[in-house]
Short mmCIF file of C-alpha atoms in Angstrom, two decimals:
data_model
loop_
_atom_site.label_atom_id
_atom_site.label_comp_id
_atom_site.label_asym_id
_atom_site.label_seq_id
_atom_site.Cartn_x
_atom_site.Cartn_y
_atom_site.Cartn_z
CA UNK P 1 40.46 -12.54 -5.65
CA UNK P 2 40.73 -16.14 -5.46
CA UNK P 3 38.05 -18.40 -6.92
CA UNK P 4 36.86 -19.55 -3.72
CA UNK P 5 36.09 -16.03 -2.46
CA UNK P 6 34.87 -15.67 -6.07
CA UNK P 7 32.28 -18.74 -6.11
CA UNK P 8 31.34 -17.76 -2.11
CA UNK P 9 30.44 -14.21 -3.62
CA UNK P 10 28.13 -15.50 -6.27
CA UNK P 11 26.98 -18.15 -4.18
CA UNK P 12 25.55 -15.31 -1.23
CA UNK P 13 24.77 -13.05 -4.56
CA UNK P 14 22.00 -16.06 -5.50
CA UNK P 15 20.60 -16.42 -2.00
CA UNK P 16 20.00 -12.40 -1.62
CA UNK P 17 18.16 -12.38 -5.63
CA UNK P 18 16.64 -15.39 -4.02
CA UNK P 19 15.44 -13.83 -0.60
CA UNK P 20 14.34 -10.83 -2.27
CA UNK P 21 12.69 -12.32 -4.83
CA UNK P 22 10.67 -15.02 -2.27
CA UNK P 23 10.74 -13.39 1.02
CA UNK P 24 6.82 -12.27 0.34
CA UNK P 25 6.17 -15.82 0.47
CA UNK P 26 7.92 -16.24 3.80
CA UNK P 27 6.40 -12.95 5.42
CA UNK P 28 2.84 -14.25 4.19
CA UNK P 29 3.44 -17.99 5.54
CA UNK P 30 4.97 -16.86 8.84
CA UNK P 31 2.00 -14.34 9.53
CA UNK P 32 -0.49 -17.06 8.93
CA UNK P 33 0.81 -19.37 10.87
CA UNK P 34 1.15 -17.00 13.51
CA UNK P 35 -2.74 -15.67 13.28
CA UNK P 36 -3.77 -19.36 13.18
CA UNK P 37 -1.92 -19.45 16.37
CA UNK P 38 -3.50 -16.58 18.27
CA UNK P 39 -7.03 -17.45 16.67
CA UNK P 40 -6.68 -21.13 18.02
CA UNK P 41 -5.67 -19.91 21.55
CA UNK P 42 -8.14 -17.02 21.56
CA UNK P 43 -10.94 -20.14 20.63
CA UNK P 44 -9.65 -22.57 23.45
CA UNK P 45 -8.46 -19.98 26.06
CA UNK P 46 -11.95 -17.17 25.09
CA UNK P 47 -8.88 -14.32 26.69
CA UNK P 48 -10.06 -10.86 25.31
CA UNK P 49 -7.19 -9.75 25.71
CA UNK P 50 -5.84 -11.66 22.85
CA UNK P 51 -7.95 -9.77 20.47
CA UNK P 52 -5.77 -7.11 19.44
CA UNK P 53 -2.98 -9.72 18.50
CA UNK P 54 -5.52 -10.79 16.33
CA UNK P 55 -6.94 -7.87 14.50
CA UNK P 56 -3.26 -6.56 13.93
CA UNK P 57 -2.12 -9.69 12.32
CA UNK P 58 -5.16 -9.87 10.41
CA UNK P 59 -5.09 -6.77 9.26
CA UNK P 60 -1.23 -6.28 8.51
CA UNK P 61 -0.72 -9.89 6.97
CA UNK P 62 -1.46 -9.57 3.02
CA UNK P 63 -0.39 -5.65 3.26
CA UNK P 64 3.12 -6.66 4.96
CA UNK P 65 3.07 -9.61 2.16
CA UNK P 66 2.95 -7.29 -0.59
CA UNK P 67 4.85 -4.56 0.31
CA UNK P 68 7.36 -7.23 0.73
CA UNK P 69 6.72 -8.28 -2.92
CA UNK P 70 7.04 -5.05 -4.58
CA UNK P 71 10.16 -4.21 -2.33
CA UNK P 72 11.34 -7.50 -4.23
CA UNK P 73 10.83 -6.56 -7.95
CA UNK P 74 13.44 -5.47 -9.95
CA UNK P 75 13.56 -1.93 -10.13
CA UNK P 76 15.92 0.71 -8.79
CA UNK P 77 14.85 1.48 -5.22
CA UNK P 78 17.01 3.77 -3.03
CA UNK P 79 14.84 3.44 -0.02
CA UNK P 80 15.98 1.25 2.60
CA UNK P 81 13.51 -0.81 4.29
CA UNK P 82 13.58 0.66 7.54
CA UNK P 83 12.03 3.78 5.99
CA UNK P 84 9.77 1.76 4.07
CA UNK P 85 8.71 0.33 7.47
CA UNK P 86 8.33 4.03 9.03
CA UNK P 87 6.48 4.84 5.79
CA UNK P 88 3.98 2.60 6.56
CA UNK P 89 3.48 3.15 10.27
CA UNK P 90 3.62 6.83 9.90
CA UNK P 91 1.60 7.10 6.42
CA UNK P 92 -0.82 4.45 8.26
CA UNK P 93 -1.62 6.78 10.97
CA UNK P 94 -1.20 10.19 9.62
CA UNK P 95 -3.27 9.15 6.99
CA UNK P 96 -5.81 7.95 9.07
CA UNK P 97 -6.02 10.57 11.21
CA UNK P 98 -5.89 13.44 8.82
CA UNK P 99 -9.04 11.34 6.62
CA UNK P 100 -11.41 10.97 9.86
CA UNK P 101 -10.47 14.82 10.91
CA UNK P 102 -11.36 16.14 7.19
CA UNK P 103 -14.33 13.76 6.70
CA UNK P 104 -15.90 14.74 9.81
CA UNK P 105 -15.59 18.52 9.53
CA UNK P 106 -16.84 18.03 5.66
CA UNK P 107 -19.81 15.77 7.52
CA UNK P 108 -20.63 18.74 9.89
CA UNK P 109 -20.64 21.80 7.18
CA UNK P 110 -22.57 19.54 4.37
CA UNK P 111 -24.53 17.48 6.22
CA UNK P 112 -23.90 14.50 4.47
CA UNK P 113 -20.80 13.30 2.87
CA UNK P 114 -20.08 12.75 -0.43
CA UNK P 115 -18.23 10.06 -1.59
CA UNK P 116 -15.87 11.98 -4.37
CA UNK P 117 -14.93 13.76 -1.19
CA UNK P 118 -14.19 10.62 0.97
CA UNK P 119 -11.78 9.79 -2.44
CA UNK P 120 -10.50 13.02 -2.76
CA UNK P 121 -9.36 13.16 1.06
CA UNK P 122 -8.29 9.71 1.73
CA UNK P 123 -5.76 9.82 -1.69
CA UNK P 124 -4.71 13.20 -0.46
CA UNK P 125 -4.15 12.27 3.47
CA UNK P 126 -2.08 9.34 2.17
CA UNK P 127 0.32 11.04 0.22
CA UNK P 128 1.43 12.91 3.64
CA UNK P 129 4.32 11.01 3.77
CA UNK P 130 5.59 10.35 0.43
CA UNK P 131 5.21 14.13 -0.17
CA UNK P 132 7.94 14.82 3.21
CA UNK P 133 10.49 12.27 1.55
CA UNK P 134 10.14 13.15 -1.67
CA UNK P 135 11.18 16.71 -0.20
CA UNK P 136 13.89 15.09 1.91
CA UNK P 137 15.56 12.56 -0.44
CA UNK P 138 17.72 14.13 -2.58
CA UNK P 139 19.18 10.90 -4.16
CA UNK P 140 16.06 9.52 -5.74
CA UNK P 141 15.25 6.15 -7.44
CA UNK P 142 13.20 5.10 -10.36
CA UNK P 143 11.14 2.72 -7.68
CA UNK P 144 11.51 5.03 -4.53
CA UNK P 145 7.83 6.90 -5.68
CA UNK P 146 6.01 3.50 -6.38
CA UNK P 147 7.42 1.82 -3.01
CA UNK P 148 6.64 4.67 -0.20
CA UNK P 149 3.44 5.04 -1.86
CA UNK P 150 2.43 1.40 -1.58
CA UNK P 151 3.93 0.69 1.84
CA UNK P 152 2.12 4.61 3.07
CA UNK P 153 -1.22 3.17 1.59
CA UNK P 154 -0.80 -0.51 2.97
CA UNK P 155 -0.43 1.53 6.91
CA UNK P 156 -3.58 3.54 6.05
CA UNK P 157 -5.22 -0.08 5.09
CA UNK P 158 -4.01 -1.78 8.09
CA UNK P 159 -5.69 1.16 10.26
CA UNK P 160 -8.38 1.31 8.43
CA UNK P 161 -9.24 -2.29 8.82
CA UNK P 162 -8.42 -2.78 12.15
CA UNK P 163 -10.83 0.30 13.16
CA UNK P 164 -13.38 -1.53 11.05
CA UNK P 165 -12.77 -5.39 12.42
CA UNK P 166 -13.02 -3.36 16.22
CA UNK P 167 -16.19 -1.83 15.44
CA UNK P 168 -17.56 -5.10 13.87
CA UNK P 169 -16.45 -7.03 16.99
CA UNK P 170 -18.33 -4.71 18.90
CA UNK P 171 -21.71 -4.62 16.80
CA UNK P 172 -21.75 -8.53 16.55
CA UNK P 173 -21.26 -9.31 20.25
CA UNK P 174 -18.35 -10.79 20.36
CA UNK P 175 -18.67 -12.67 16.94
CA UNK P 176 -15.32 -13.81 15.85
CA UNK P 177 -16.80 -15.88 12.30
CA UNK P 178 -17.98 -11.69 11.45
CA UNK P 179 -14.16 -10.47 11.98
CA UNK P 180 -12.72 -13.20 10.80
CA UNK P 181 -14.41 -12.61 7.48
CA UNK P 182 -13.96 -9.14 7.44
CA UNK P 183 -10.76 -9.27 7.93
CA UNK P 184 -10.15 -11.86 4.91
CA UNK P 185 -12.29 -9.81 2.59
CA UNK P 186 -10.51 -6.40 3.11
CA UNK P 187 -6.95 -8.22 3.64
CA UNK P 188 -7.57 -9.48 0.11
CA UNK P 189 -8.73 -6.54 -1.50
CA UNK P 190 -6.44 -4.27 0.21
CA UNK P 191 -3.43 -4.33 -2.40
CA UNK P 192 -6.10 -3.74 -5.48
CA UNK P 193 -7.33 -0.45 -3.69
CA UNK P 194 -5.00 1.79 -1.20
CA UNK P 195 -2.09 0.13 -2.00
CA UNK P 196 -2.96 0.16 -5.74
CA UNK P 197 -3.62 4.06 -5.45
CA UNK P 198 -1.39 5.81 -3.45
CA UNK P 199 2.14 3.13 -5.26
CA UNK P 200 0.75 5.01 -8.87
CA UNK P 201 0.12 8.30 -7.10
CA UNK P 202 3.59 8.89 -5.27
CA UNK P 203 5.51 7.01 -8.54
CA UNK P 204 3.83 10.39 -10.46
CA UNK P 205 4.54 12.82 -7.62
CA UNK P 206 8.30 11.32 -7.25
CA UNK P 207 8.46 11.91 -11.42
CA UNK P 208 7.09 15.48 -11.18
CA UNK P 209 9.54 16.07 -8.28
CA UNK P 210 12.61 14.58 -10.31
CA UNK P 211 11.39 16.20 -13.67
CA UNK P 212 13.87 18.52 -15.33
CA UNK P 213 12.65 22.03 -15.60
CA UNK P 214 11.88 21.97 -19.05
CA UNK P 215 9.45 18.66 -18.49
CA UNK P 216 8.09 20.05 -15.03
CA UNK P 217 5.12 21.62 -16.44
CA UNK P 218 4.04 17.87 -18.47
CA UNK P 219 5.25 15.77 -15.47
CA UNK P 220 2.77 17.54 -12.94
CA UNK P 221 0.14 17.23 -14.98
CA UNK P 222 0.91 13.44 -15.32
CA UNK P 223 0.57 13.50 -11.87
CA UNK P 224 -2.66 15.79 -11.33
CA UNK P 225 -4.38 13.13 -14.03
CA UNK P 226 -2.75 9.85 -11.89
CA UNK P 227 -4.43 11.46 -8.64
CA UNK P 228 -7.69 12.04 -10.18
CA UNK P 229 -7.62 8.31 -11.73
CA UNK P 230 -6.74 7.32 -8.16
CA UNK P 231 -9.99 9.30 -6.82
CA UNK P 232 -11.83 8.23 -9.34
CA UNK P 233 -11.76 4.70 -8.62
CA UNK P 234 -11.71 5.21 -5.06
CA UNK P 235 -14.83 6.68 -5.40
CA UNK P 236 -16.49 3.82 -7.70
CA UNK P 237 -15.27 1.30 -5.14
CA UNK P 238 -17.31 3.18 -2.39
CA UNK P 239 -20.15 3.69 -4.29
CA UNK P 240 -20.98 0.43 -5.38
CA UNK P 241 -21.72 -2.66 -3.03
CA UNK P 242 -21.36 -5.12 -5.76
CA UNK P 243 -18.38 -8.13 -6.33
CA UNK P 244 -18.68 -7.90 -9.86
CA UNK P 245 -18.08 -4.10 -9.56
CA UNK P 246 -15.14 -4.72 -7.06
CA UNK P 247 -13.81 -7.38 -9.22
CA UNK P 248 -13.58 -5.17 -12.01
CA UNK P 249 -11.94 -2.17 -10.33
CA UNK P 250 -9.43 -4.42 -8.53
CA UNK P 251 -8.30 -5.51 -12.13
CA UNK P 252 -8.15 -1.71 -13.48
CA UNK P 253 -6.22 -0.85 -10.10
CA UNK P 254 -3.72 -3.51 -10.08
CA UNK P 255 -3.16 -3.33 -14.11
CA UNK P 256 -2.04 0.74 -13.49
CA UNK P 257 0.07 -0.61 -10.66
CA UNK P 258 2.00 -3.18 -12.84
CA UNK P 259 1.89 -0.76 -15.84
CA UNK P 260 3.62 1.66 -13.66
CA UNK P 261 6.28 -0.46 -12.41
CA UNK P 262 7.01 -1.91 -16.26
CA UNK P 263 7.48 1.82 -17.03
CA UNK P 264 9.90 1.97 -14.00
CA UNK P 265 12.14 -0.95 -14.74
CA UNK P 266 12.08 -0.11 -18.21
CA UNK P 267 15.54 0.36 -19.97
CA UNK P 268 15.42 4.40 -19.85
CA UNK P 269 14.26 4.50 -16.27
CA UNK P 270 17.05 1.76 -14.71
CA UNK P 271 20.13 4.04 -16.35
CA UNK P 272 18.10 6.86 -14.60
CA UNK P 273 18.66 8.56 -10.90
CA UNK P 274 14.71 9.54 -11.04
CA UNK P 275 11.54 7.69 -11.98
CA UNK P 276 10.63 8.24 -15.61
CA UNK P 277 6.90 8.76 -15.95
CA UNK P 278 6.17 9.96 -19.28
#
């Protein structure tokens, strides 16, 4: 190889660390600019029908952002990103759909409905997905786990907040200042909760998956204790309508997240075909 093809090589190498690294940045810029966009033309023009534009990109912006950013890190992922992208859409939906079908029958036998249970059945709807391709991928990667999981929760977040900005619109008459802030609030907070839960939760289910049969037994109850913590703090964040409260659990939820994905890039886990959790 000549050093020309030699210094081209290294020179694309750089720009793909360098896109991979950054390209959170460019997804969040790009989707601002573009809700800005459809917000000022949906002020000047008052066209309804540019509403859903702008619940979706409201709702998909800081999720897309930081699926983007953990897809950057530097662990081992095997996943490409078109089925991180069907993750998402599919884990989104299913998700959804599988939490509002369970919480409603638990509504109509109990009469009321906890919120352990709400926990219990949103982490469990979630994990839909990541459960199929864990059964599907044969090949796994230390970071496969951790990055279905987050984009699967990030498409139940996106759902879930545009169901919630489309019933506010509705209860407010019309108020866009009301979405608007809804949409910031839960945008922000979404990668501290789902996203947060369900990355730890499928990084333990992809270990207990991968786990040779003499560490099965330890490895699934890694993961049993991971979805409990998971529930656990889904269930504070429910139950309290407090920032300080929400503050506090974002930090707990985010400091599993990036304890998880230290263990994952670690030394043992990057010479490894499957996630080491343990």
């Amino acid at each position: 190889m000549s050093l020309v093809q030699e210094s081209a090589g290294s020179e694309q190498s750089r720009l793909l660390r360098f896109g991979r690294r950054w390209g959170w940045l460019a997804v969040l810029l790009v989707g601002l600019l573009l809700f800005w966009l459809i917000h000022s033309a949906l002020i000047s023009t008052r066209n309804p029908n540019l509403v859903p534009a702008l619940i979706f990109f409201g709702a998909a912006l800081v999720p897309a952002a930081f699926v983007t950013f953990v897809a950057g890190r530097r662990l081992d992922f095997g996943v490409s990103m078109g089925v991180v992208g069907a993750t998402a859409l599919a884990g989104g939906a299913i998700g959804v759909t599988t939490a509002g079908f369970l919480e409603y029958r638990t509504l109509r036998l109990m009469d009321f409905l906890p919120m352990v249970a709400v926990g219990l059945i949103e982490e469990a709807a979630k994990l839909i997905v990541p459960v199929v391709l864990v059964c599907l991928i044969r090949a796994r990667h230390p970071g496969d786990g951790l990055l279905v999981g987050v984009a699967s929760g990030a498409g139940f977040a996106v759902f879930e907040t545009m169901g919630y900005a489309f019933v506010e619109l509705i209860e407010s008459n019309g108020d866009l200042a009301a979405v608007d802030h809804l949409l910031v609030v839960r945008g922000l907070l979404s990668p501290a909760a789902h996203m947060a839960w369900t990355g730890i939760t499928s990084a333990a289910l992809w270990s207990a998956a991968a786990a040779p049969r003499d560490r099965r037994k330890r490895a699934i109850c890694v993961f049993v204790l991971v979805y409990a913590i998971a529930v656990a703090l889904h269930t504070a964040w429910d139950s309290f309508d407090n920032d300080t409260v929400y503050v506090i659990l974002a930090a707990v939820s985010l400091s599993f997240l990036i304890y998880a994905t230290h263990r994952l890039a670690s030394p043992r886990a990057a010479h490894a075909r499957t996630p080491v959790w343990s």
